[in-house]
Amino acid sequence: MLQVLYIFIPMLAAILVPFLYKSIKNIHTGWFVLAVPATLAIIYASYIAKVAKGEVFLAALPWIPSLDISVISYLDGLSLLFSLLITGIGSLVVLYSIFYLDKHKEKLHNFYVYLLLFMSAMLGVVQSDHLITLYFFWELTSISSFLLIGYWYTRDASRFGALKSMLITVGGGLMMLGGFILLYLMGGTYSIRELIVIVPDLVDHPLFTWSLVLLLFGAFTKSAQFPFYIWLPDAMEAPTPVSAYLHSATMVKAGIYLVARFTPIFAVSELWVWLVTGVGLVTLFWGSFFAVKQTDLKGILAFSTVSQLGLIMSLLGGAAVAFHVNGAADLVFKFAAFAAIFHLINHATFKGSLFMIAGIIDHETGTRDIRKLGGLMSIMPLSFTVAAIGSFSMAGLPPFNGFLSKEMFLSAMLALNEFELFGFDTWGALFPIIAWIASIFTFIYSFYFVFRTFTGQYKPEQYARKPHEAPIGMLISPMILAAFVVIIFFIPNLIGDTFVKPAVQAIQPFLYDSPSAIDIHVSAWHGLKPELFMTIGIVIIGVLLFVALPKWQGLYNLFPRSLTFNNAYDKIMHGLDVGLNRFSRLYMTGSMRHYLLYMFSGIVAIVIGTLFVKDAFSISFEGAAPVHSYEIILIIVLVIGTATTILAKSRLTAIIGLGSVGYTVALFFVIFNAPDLALTQLVIETISVALFLLAFYHLPKLGKREERMRFQLNRAIISIAVGAMVTLIALSAHSQKLIPSISKYYEETVYSLAGGGNIVNVILVDYRGFDTLFEITVLSIAGMAILAMIKLRMNRKEKAHENK
């Protein structure tokens, strides 16, 4: 149970943040928040030794037992690694934000609430063993990241980027949910562990391929794979701490995690191997190629993140190949999963440090435009050192950790060229070529980032403020990450044995019984092999192209914006906006009569159409109760009261007529032995009449001007149709039953299952509890919208007053 509660600690801590922010103004709120991820990192670190030996930890918290939904925390090598990244990098990001965000200028309570909410969501994603709770946390990451990206909501670009990221990732998440539901229909369980066990029974199911494709949509959109990557560059409008956290170690890695977690289920499919490997390589090339075009430091890092995520994704595709090769433990395919996880760790270290350095440069110079930067090496030597370490690691140079995982990546791509199944010996020959070309551009954009920023001509006139080295507090986090970049290079096998191998065993459980069975040894020197010569070629050609960059960078101008995916997205959104506005203006006339006309027409068409399709017209008075004289009198009173309310020329007469209708209906409930409904109707009617009388003075006056209503045939037809519909439903419902009545079920279970004696109350509160919940949700959303509009109006009045 306690293991599950760890997931919710950041969410619970978020409740306290606004109070701390308002009550303790002299201390930066981040210092209080820092304790949350730091404590969790220590807690999760206590699991390392046991998980490294192959142990797993499982804990469950019932959520909706009747639907078999629980929050299940499953800590194995893969989920523990991600949990440590989420809390460890999260601690460094919070520390960095303390010095990056001004406590006097920024709304820190909003920032840290969103950040902690996102942290809980990510922990839930990587630890959930239940498909439905995984989806819940998955979409919670989209919502919280939307709030983080749009933190500076007064900026148009921030709002646009936040909306773009949410639309794409939430859309992919909905398709992923469809895949989850199909998995449940195939396997009869929501547990990922149980689904892995019964994989042989799932493979031949007709829904298997559909589930695979839908799940990959969710993974590809979240991890910014081609062509869904377009949201990531626009998300760079977020504060740099957000970019360093979401886009280097957490949110964009969620899709990577999803593919890794479901590899044991779907790797048996040829389609999975082709899609994961192919889309990953295309994304790697596309991101690396267009990263060189960018002029914004965070834009370069955004496209570099896209390319690096593609690299990891392609390696996971290569890892799936191991499920199709006999004796895979003796083949180079075993390196693919290891390299994927190893590079995932390496990427978190060097990319996190580079994002923070980009933020430091922006913070200290007032610009991120690389065309205005240059000559900062002597002014910001510590920042330059960290940037150089991170960039060289990203380029795949020794002695930095990126070199080791990049070599393993090249080895895996060369091995795919020799794979004879699924046609890899034909189109698969392109894989190492694409990987090599993409690695050249990776080398170029890595050098482009560091040398164009810190070397060359110093341009003080281009800066909004005088450049100087960042305060040490802001440098601590990127320096720690840069130190890991170097340290991992010298102790790769310690990292591999402790973190990578347990995660690999979780990805390939059918190949390895325990982490110790994975006999992979990482070394900087692995002989004169093809991948070494490929690396030498990458360095030589990369240096030449970087030196000649001014001569060929203009080639990017040949790619018209009208043919980009971003432009396609903009056109679609603009078309939807214009088209739906035009459509809404057709029916949003402001006339209540028109709205009622539309609604009644739709109801009549649907209901009467359904009666025809189901052949449900049936009129029988068998078993009907006799109609008494007093019931006829009540019906006459009801009709007269209704007509009086509609035709009254006096407000008081209309109120009395309306009250008579309500009280008459209450009498019918009494006659039909429904005292609960009668009492409810009487209370509501009495309150309604009292409220009308209290507001009598403010009600519109009737009869002051006559309005001649011309006869309109369409309205007459709709009125008659509605009356006929209600009559037909009543007669048909009495005469026959298409399906058995549920009333018997309520009678039998109202006490035993719901623990109540009043069947009406139990139906409303328990059996239809979700209706009540959604009604409350709708009212809450409406209330928040009203409050926002009131505040907006008050702010406008205050600004207008200040301008005067």
PDB file of N, CA and C in Angstrom, residues 13 17 20-21 24-39 90-101 103 108 111-112 115-116 472-474 476-477:
ATOM      1  N   ALA A  13       1.357  16.982  -1.991  1.00  0.00           N
ATOM      2  CA  ALA A  13       2.184  18.138  -1.627  1.00  0.00           C
ATOM      3  C   ALA A  13       1.747  19.382  -2.386  1.00  0.00           C
ATOM      4  N   VAL A  17       1.215  23.875  -1.568  1.00  0.00           N
ATOM      5  CA  VAL A  17       2.045  24.893  -2.210  1.00  0.00           C
ATOM      6  C   VAL A  17       1.419  26.283  -2.183  1.00  0.00           C
ATOM      7  N   LEU A  20       1.861  27.817   1.250  1.00  0.00           N
ATOM      8  CA  LEU A  20       3.247  28.180   1.523  1.00  0.00           C
ATOM      9  C   LEU A  20       3.641  29.440   0.760  1.00  0.00           C
ATOM     10  N   TYR A  21       3.164  29.529  -0.474  1.00  0.00           N
ATOM     11  CA  TYR A  21       3.507  30.686  -1.313  1.00  0.00           C
ATOM     12  C   TYR A  21       2.948  31.983  -0.728  1.00  0.00           C
ATOM     13  N   ILE A  24       4.545  32.377   3.356  1.00  0.00           N
ATOM     14  CA  ILE A  24       5.997  32.540   3.544  1.00  0.00           C
ATOM     15  C   ILE A  24       6.567  33.164   2.281  1.00  0.00           C
ATOM     16  N   LYS A  25       6.567  34.475   2.237  1.00  0.00           N
ATOM     17  CA  LYS A  25       6.980  35.185   1.027  1.00  0.00           C
ATOM     18  C   LYS A  25       8.485  35.443   0.971  1.00  0.00           C
ATOM     19  N   ASN A  26       9.166  35.354   2.095  1.00  0.00           N
ATOM     20  CA  ASN A  26      10.600  35.660   2.104  1.00  0.00           C
ATOM     21  C   ASN A  26      11.455  34.510   1.579  1.00  0.00           C
ATOM     22  N   ILE A  27      10.881  33.313   1.543  1.00  0.00           N
ATOM     23  CA  ILE A  27      11.618  32.144   1.082  1.00  0.00           C
ATOM     24  C   ILE A  27      11.021  31.674  -0.232  1.00  0.00           C
ATOM     25  N   HIS A  28      11.867  31.390  -1.208  1.00  0.00           N
ATOM     26  CA  HIS A  28      11.407  30.886  -2.503  1.00  0.00           C
ATOM     27  C   HIS A  28      10.659  29.577  -2.304  1.00  0.00           C
ATOM     28  N   THR A  29       9.473  29.486  -2.879  1.00  0.00           N
ATOM     29  CA  THR A  29       8.621  28.305  -2.689  1.00  0.00           C
ATOM     30  C   THR A  29       9.311  27.025  -3.145  1.00  0.00           C
ATOM     31  N   GLY A  30      10.228  27.153  -4.096  1.00  0.00           N
ATOM     32  CA  GLY A  30      10.922  25.988  -4.611  1.00  0.00           C
ATOM     33  C   GLY A  30      11.708  25.230  -3.556  1.00  0.00           C
ATOM     34  N   TRP A  31      12.179  25.919  -2.521  1.00  0.00           N
ATOM     35  CA  TRP A  31      12.945  25.233  -1.464  1.00  0.00           C
ATOM     36  C   TRP A  31      12.064  24.224  -0.723  1.00  0.00           C
ATOM     37  N   PHE A  32      10.796  24.540  -0.553  1.00  0.00           N
ATOM     38  CA  PHE A  32       9.875  23.593   0.089  1.00  0.00           C
ATOM     39  C   PHE A  32       9.547  22.440  -0.864  1.00  0.00           C
ATOM     40  N   VAL A  33       9.356  22.789  -2.138  1.00  0.00           N
ATOM     41  CA  VAL A  33       9.003  21.773  -3.134  1.00  0.00           C
ATOM     42  C   VAL A  33      10.151  20.802  -3.360  1.00  0.00           C
ATOM     43  N   LEU A  34      11.380  21.283  -3.267  1.00  0.00           N
ATOM     44  CA  LEU A  34      12.562  20.457  -3.526  1.00  0.00           C
ATOM     45  C   LEU A  34      12.586  19.202  -2.652  1.00  0.00           C
ATOM     46  N   ALA A  35      12.040  19.299  -1.464  1.00  0.00           N
ATOM     47  CA  ALA A  35      12.066  18.151  -0.547  1.00  0.00           C
ATOM     48  C   ALA A  35      11.257  16.973  -1.080  1.00  0.00           C
ATOM     49  N   VAL A  36      10.258  17.251  -1.917  1.00  0.00           N
ATOM     50  CA  VAL A  36       9.372  16.178  -2.397  1.00  0.00           C
ATOM     51  C   VAL A  36      10.103  15.242  -3.353  1.00  0.00           C
ATOM     52  N   PRO A  37      10.630  15.730  -4.494  1.00  0.00           N
ATOM     53  CA  PRO A  37      11.327  14.790  -5.392  1.00  0.00           C
ATOM     54  C   PRO A  37      12.603  14.229  -4.782  1.00  0.00           C
ATOM     55  N   ALA A  38      13.299  15.031  -3.951  1.00  0.00           N
ATOM     56  CA  ALA A  38      14.531  14.540  -3.330  1.00  0.00           C
ATOM     57  C   ALA A  38      14.233  13.367  -2.394  1.00  0.00           C
ATOM     58  N   THR A  39      13.178  13.490  -1.604  1.00  0.00           N
ATOM     59  CA  THR A  39      12.809  12.405  -0.698  1.00  0.00           C
ATOM     60  C   THR A  39      12.394  11.161  -1.474  1.00  0.00           C
ATOM     61  N   GLY A  90      13.964  15.482 -11.574  1.00  0.00           N
ATOM     62  CA  GLY A  90      13.005  16.434 -11.016  1.00  0.00           C
ATOM     63  C   GLY A  90      13.599  17.253  -9.893  1.00  0.00           C
ATOM     64  N   SER A  91      14.415  16.638  -9.052  1.00  0.00           N
ATOM     65  CA  SER A  91      15.071  17.367  -7.965  1.00  0.00           C
ATOM     66  C   SER A  91      16.004  18.435  -8.523  1.00  0.00           C
ATOM     67  N   LEU A  92      16.778  18.074  -9.532  1.00  0.00           N
ATOM     68  CA  LEU A  92      17.709  19.040 -10.132  1.00  0.00           C
ATOM     69  C   LEU A  92      16.965  20.166 -10.837  1.00  0.00           C
ATOM     70  N   VAL A  93      15.854  19.849 -11.463  1.00  0.00           N
ATOM     71  CA  VAL A  93      15.066  20.869 -12.155  1.00  0.00           C
ATOM     72  C   VAL A  93      14.466  21.852 -11.149  1.00  0.00           C
ATOM     73  N   VAL A  94      13.951  21.336 -10.034  1.00  0.00           N
ATOM     74  CA  VAL A  94      13.397  22.232  -9.008  1.00  0.00           C
ATOM     75  C   VAL A  94      14.496  23.124  -8.437  1.00  0.00           C
ATOM     76  N   LEU A  95      15.670  22.555  -8.183  1.00  0.00           N
ATOM     77  CA  LEU A  95      16.791  23.363  -7.691  1.00  0.00           C
ATOM     78  C   LEU A  95      17.155  24.447  -8.691  1.00  0.00           C
ATOM     79  N   TYR A  96      17.197  24.099  -9.960  1.00  0.00           N
ATOM     80  CA  TYR A  96      17.508  25.065 -11.022  1.00  0.00           C
ATOM     81  C   TYR A  96      16.437  26.155 -11.083  1.00  0.00           C
ATOM     82  N   SER A  97      15.165  25.768 -10.932  1.00  0.00           N
ATOM     83  CA  SER A  97      14.074  26.737 -11.041  1.00  0.00           C
ATOM     84  C   SER A  97      14.088  27.762  -9.915  1.00  0.00           C
ATOM     85  N   ILE A  98      14.652  27.387  -8.774  1.00  0.00           N
ATOM     86  CA  ILE A  98      14.713  28.316  -7.640  1.00  0.00           C
ATOM     87  C   ILE A  98      15.506  29.561  -8.015  1.00  0.00           C
ATOM     88  N   PHE A  99      16.548  29.372  -8.804  1.00  0.00           N
ATOM     89  CA  PHE A  99      17.385  30.505  -9.203  1.00  0.00           C
ATOM     90  C   PHE A  99      16.965  31.081 -10.552  1.00  0.00           C
ATOM     91  N   TYR A 100      16.204  30.313 -11.310  1.00  0.00           N
ATOM     92  CA  TYR A 100      15.794  30.775 -12.641  1.00  0.00           C
ATOM     93  C   TYR A 100      14.529  31.628 -12.571  1.00  0.00           C
ATOM     94  N   LEU A 101      13.585  31.257 -11.708  1.00  0.00           N
ATOM     95  CA  LEU A 101      12.311  31.961 -11.621  1.00  0.00           C
ATOM     96  C   LEU A 101      12.326  32.953 -10.460  1.00  0.00           C
ATOM     97  N   LYS A 103      11.050  35.033  -7.560  1.00  0.00           N
ATOM     98  CA  LYS A 103       9.925  34.832  -6.634  1.00  0.00           C
ATOM     99  C   LYS A 103       9.020  36.054  -6.547  1.00  0.00           C
ATOM    100  N   LEU A 108       4.687  31.566  -8.614  1.00  0.00           N
ATOM    101  CA  LEU A 108       5.349  30.298  -8.308  1.00  0.00           C
ATOM    102  C   LEU A 108       4.382  29.223  -7.819  1.00  0.00           C
ATOM    103  N   PHE A 111       3.170  27.418 -10.821  1.00  0.00           N
ATOM    104  CA  PHE A 111       4.237  26.630 -11.447  1.00  0.00           C
ATOM    105  C   PHE A 111       4.483  25.327 -10.701  1.00  0.00           C
ATOM    106  N   TYR A 112       4.653  25.399  -9.407  1.00  0.00           N
ATOM    107  CA  TYR A 112       5.011  24.205  -8.644  1.00  0.00           C
ATOM    108  C   TYR A 112       3.826  23.254  -8.463  1.00  0.00           C
ATOM    109  N   LEU A 115       3.877  21.405 -11.679  1.00  0.00           N
ATOM    110  CA  LEU A 115       5.049  20.531 -11.756  1.00  0.00           C
ATOM    111  C   LEU A 115       4.853  19.274 -10.902  1.00  0.00           C
ATOM    112  N   LEU A 116       4.338  19.458  -9.691  1.00  0.00           N
ATOM    113  CA  LEU A 116       4.110  18.307  -8.805  1.00  0.00           C
ATOM    114  C   LEU A 116       3.002  17.410  -9.337  1.00  0.00           C
ATOM    115  N   ILE A 472      26.033  30.716  -9.141  1.00  0.00           N
ATOM    116  CA  ILE A 472      26.418  29.319  -8.919  1.00  0.00           C
ATOM    117  C   ILE A 472      25.208  28.432  -8.656  1.00  0.00           C
ATOM    118  N   GLY A 473      24.176  28.986  -8.017  1.00  0.00           N
ATOM    119  CA  GLY A 473      22.979  28.194  -7.745  1.00  0.00           C
ATOM    120  C   GLY A 473      22.315  27.700  -9.016  1.00  0.00           C
ATOM    121  N   MET A 474      22.351  28.514 -10.061  1.00  0.00           N
ATOM    122  CA  MET A 474      21.760  28.110 -11.326  1.00  0.00           C
ATOM    123  C   MET A 474      22.635  27.110 -12.068  1.00  0.00           C
ATOM    124  N   ILE A 476      24.542  24.706 -10.541  1.00  0.00           N
ATOM    125  CA  ILE A 476      24.740  23.434  -9.817  1.00  0.00           C
ATOM    126  C   ILE A 476      24.099  22.269 -10.562  1.00  0.00           C
ATOM    127  N   SER A 477      22.853  22.422 -10.956  1.00  0.00           N
ATOM    128  CA  SER A 477      22.137  21.314 -11.601  1.00  0.00           C
ATOM    129  C   SER A 477      22.776  20.893 -12.920  1.00  0.00           C
TER     130      SER A 477
END
